[in-house]
Short mmCIF file of N, CA, C and O in Angstrom, two decimals:
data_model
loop_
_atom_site.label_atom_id
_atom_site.label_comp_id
_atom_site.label_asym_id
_atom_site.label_seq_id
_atom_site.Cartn_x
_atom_site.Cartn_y
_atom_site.Cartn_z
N UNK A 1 -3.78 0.28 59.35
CA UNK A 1 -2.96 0.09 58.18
C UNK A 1 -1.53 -0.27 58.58
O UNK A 1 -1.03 -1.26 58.05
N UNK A 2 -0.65 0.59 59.67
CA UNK A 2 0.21 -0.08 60.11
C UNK A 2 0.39 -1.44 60.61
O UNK A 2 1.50 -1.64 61.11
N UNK A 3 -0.36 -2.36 60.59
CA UNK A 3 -0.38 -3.65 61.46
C UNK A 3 -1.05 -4.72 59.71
O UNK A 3 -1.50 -5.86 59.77
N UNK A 4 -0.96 -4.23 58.94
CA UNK A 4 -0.96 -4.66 57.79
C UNK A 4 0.59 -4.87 57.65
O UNK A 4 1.01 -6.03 57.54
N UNK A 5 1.52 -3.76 57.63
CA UNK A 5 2.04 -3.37 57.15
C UNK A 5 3.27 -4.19 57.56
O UNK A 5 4.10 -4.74 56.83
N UNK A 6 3.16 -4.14 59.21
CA UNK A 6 4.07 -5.07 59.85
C UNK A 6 3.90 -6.30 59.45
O UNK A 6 4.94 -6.94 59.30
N UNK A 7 2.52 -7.06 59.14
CA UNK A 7 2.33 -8.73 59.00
C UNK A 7 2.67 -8.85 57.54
O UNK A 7 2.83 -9.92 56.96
N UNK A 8 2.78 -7.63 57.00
CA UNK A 8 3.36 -8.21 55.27
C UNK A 8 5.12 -8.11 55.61
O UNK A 8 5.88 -9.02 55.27
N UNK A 9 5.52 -7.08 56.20
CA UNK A 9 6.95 -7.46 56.77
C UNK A 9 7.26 -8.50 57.43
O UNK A 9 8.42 -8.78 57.14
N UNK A 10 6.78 -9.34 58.30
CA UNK A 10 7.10 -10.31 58.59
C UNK A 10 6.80 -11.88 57.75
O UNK A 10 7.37 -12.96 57.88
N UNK A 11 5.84 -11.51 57.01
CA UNK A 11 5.37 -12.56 56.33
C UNK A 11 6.70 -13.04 55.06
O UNK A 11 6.86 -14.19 54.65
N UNK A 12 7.50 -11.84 54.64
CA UNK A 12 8.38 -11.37 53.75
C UNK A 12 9.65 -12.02 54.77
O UNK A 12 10.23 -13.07 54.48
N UNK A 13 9.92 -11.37 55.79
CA UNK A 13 11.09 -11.83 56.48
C UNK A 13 10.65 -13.01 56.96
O UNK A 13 11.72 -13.49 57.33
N UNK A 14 9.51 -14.14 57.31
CA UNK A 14 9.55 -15.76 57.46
C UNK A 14 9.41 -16.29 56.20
O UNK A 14 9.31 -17.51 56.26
N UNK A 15 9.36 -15.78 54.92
CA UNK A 15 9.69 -16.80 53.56
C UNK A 15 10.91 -16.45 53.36
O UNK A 15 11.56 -17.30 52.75
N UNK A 16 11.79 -14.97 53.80
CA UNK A 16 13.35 -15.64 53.34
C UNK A 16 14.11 -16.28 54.14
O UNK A 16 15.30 -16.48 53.90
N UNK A 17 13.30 -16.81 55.51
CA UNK A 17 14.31 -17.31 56.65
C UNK A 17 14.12 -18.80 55.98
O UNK A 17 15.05 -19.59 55.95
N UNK A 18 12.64 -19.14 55.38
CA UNK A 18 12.04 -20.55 55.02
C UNK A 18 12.99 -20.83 53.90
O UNK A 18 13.41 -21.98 53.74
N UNK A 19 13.41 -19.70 53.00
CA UNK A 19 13.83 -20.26 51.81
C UNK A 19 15.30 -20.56 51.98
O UNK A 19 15.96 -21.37 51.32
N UNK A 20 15.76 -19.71 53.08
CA UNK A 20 17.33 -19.96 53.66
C UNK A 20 17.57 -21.25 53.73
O UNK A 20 18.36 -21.96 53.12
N UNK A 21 16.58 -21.53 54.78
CA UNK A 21 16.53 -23.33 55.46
C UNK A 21 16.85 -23.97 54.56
O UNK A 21 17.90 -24.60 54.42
N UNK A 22 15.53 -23.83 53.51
CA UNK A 22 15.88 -24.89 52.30
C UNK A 22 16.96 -24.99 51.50
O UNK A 22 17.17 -26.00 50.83
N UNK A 23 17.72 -23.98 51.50
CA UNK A 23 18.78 -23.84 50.49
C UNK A 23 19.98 -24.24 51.08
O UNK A 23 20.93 -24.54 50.36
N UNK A 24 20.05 -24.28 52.75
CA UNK A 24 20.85 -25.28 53.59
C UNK A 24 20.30 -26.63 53.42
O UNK A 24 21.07 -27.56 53.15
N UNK A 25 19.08 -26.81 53.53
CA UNK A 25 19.18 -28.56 53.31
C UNK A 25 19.51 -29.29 51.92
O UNK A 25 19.71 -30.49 51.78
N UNK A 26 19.55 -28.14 50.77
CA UNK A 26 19.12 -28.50 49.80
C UNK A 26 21.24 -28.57 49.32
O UNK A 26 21.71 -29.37 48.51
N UNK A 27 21.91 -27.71 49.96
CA UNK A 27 23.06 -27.92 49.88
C UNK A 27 24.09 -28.98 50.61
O UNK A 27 25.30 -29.08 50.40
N UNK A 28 23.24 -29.76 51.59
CA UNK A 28 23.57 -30.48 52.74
C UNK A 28 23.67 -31.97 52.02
O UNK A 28 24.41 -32.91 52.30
N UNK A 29 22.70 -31.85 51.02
CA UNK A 29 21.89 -33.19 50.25
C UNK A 29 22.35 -33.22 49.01
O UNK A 29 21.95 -33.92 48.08
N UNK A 30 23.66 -32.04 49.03
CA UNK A 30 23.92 -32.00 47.36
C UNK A 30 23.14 -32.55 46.54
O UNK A 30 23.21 -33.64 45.98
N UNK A 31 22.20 -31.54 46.47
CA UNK A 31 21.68 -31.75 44.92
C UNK A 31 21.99 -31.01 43.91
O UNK A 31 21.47 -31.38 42.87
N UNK A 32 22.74 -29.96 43.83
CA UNK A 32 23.37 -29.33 42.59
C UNK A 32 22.65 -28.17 42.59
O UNK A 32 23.44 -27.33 42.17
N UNK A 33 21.47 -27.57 42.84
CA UNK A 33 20.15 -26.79 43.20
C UNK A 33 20.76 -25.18 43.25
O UNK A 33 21.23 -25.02 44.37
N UNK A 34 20.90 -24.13 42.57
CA UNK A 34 21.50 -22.83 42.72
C UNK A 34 20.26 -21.83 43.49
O UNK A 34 19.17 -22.38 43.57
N UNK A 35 20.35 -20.60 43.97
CA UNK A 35 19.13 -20.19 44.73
C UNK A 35 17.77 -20.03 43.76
O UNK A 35 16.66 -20.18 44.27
N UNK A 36 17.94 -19.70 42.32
CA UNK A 36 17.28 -19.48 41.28
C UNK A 36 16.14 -20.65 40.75
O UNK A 36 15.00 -20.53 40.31
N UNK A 37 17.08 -21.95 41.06
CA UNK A 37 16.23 -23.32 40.60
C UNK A 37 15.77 -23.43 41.12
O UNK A 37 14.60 -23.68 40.84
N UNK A 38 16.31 -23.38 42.78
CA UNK A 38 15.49 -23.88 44.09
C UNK A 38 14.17 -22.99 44.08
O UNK A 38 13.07 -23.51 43.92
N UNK A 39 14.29 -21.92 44.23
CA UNK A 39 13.13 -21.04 44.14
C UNK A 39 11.97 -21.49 42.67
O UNK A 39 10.76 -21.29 42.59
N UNK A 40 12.54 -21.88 42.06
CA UNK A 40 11.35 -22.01 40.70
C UNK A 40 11.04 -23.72 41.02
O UNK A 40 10.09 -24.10 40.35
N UNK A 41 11.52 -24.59 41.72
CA UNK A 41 10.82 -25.56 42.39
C UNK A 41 10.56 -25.27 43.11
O UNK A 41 9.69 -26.13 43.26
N UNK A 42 10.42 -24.42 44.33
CA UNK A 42 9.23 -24.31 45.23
C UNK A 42 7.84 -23.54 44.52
O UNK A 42 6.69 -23.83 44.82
N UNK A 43 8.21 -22.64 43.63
CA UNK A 43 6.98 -22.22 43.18
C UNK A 43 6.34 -23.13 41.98
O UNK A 43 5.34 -22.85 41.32
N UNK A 44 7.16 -24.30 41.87
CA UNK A 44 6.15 -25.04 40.82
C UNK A 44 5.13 -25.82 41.87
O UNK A 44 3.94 -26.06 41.68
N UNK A 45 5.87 -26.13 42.95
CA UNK A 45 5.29 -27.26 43.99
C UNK A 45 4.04 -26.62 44.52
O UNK A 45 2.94 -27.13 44.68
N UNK A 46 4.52 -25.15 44.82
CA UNK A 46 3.46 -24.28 45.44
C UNK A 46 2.17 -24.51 44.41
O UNK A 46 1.07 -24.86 44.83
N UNK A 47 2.48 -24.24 42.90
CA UNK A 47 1.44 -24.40 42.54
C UNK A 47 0.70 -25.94 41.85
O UNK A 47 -0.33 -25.86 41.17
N UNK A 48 1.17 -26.89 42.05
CA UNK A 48 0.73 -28.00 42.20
C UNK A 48 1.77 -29.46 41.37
O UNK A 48 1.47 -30.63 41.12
N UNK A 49 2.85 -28.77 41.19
CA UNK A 49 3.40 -29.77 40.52
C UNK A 49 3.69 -30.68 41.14
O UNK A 49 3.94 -30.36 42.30
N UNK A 50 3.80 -31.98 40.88
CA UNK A 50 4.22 -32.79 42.06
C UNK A 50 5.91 -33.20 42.08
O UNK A 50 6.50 -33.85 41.21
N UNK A 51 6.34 -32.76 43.02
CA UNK A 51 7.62 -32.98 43.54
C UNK A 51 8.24 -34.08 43.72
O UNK A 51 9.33 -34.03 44.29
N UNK A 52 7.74 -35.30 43.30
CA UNK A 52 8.88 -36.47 43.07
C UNK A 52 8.65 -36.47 41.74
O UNK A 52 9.52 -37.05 41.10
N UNK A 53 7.60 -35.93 40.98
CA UNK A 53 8.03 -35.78 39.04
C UNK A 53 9.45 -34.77 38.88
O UNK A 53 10.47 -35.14 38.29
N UNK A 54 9.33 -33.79 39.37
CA UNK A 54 9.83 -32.48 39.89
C UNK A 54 11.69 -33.00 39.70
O UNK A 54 12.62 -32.65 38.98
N UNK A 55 11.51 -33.94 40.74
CA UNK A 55 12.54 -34.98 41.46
C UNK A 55 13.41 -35.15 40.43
O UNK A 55 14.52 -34.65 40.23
N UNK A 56 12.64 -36.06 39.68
CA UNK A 56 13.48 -36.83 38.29
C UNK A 56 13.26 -36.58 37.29
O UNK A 56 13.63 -37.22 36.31
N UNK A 57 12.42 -35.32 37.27
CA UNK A 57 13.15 -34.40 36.00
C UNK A 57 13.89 -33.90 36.00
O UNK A 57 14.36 -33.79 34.87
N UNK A 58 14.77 -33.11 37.21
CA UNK A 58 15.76 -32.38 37.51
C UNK A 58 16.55 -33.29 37.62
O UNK A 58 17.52 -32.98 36.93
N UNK A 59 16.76 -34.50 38.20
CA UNK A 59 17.92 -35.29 38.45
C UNK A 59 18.09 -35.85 36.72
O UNK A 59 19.19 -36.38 36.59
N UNK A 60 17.27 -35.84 35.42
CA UNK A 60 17.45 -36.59 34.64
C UNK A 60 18.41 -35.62 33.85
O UNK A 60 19.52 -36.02 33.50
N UNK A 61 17.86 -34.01 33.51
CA UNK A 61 18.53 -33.02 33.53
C UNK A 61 20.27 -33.05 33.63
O UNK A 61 21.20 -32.86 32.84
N UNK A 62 20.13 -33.42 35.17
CA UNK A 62 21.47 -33.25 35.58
C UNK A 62 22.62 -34.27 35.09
O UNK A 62 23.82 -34.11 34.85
N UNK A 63 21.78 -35.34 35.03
CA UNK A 63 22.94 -36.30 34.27
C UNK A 63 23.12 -36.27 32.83
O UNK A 63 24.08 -36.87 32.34
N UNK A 64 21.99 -35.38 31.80
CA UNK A 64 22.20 -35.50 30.42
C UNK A 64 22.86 -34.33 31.02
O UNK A 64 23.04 -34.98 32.06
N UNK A 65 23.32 -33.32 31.27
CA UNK A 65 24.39 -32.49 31.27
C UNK A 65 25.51 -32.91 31.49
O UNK A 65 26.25 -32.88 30.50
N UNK A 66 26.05 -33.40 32.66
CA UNK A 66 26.74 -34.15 33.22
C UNK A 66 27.36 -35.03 32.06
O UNK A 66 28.50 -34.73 31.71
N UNK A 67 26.73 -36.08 31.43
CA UNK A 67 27.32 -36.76 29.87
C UNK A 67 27.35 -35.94 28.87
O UNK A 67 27.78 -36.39 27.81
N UNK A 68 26.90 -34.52 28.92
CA UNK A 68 27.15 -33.91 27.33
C UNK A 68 28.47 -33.34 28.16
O UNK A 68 29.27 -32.92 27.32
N UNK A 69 28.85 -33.21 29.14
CA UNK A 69 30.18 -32.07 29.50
C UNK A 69 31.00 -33.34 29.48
O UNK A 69 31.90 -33.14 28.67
N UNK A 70 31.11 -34.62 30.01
CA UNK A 70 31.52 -35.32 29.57
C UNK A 70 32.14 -35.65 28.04
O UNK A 70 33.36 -35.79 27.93
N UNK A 71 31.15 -35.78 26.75
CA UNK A 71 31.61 -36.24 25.88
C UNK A 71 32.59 -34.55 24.86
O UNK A 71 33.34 -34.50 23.88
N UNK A 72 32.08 -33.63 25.68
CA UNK A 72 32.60 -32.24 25.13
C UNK A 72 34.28 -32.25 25.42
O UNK A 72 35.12 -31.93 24.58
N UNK A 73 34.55 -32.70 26.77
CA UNK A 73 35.57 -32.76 27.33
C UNK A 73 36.35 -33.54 26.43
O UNK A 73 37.31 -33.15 25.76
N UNK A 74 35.65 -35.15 26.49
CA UNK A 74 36.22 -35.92 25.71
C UNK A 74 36.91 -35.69 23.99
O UNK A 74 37.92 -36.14 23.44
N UNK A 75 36.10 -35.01 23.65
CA UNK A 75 36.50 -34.73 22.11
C UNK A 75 37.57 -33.39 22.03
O UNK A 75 38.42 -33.24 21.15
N UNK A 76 37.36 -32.66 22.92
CA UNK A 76 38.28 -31.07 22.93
C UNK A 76 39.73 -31.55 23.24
O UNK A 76 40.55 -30.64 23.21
N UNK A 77 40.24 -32.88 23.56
CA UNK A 77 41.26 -33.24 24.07
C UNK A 77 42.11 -33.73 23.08
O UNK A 77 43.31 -33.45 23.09
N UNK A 78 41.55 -34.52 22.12
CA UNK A 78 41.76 -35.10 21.03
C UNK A 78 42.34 -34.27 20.10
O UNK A 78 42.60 -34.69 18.97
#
């Protein structure tokens, strides 16, 4: 039971070293990605979503935000 116990501890400490990585590449590549999103795209991918849909839904996301903070800005000035 101890040697369970250790391979679920390590299994635990190599997905947060994996998810570290990613959250360095994923900040390297600016994509805008907080640890919360990043994590709920790996677990969509994990479970079969496909990751260039994934891609440009999140990037489409980001720019209708991006133009609504835009036109918010724009009018609060006025």
């Amino acid at each position: 039971m101890r040697d369970s116990t250790m391979a679920m501890e390590n299994s635990v400490v190599n997905a947060k070293e994996t998810f570290q990585i990613l959250m360095e590449i994923s900040k390297l590549l600016n994509t805008g990605l907080d640890e919360v999103t990043l994590a709920l795209c790996v677990r969509l991918c994990e479970s079969g979503a496909n990751p260039e849909a994934l891609a440009k839904v999140i990037m489409e996301l980001q720019r209708v935000k991006k133009e609504e903070t835009g036109h918010t800005n724009g009018h609060g000035s006025q």
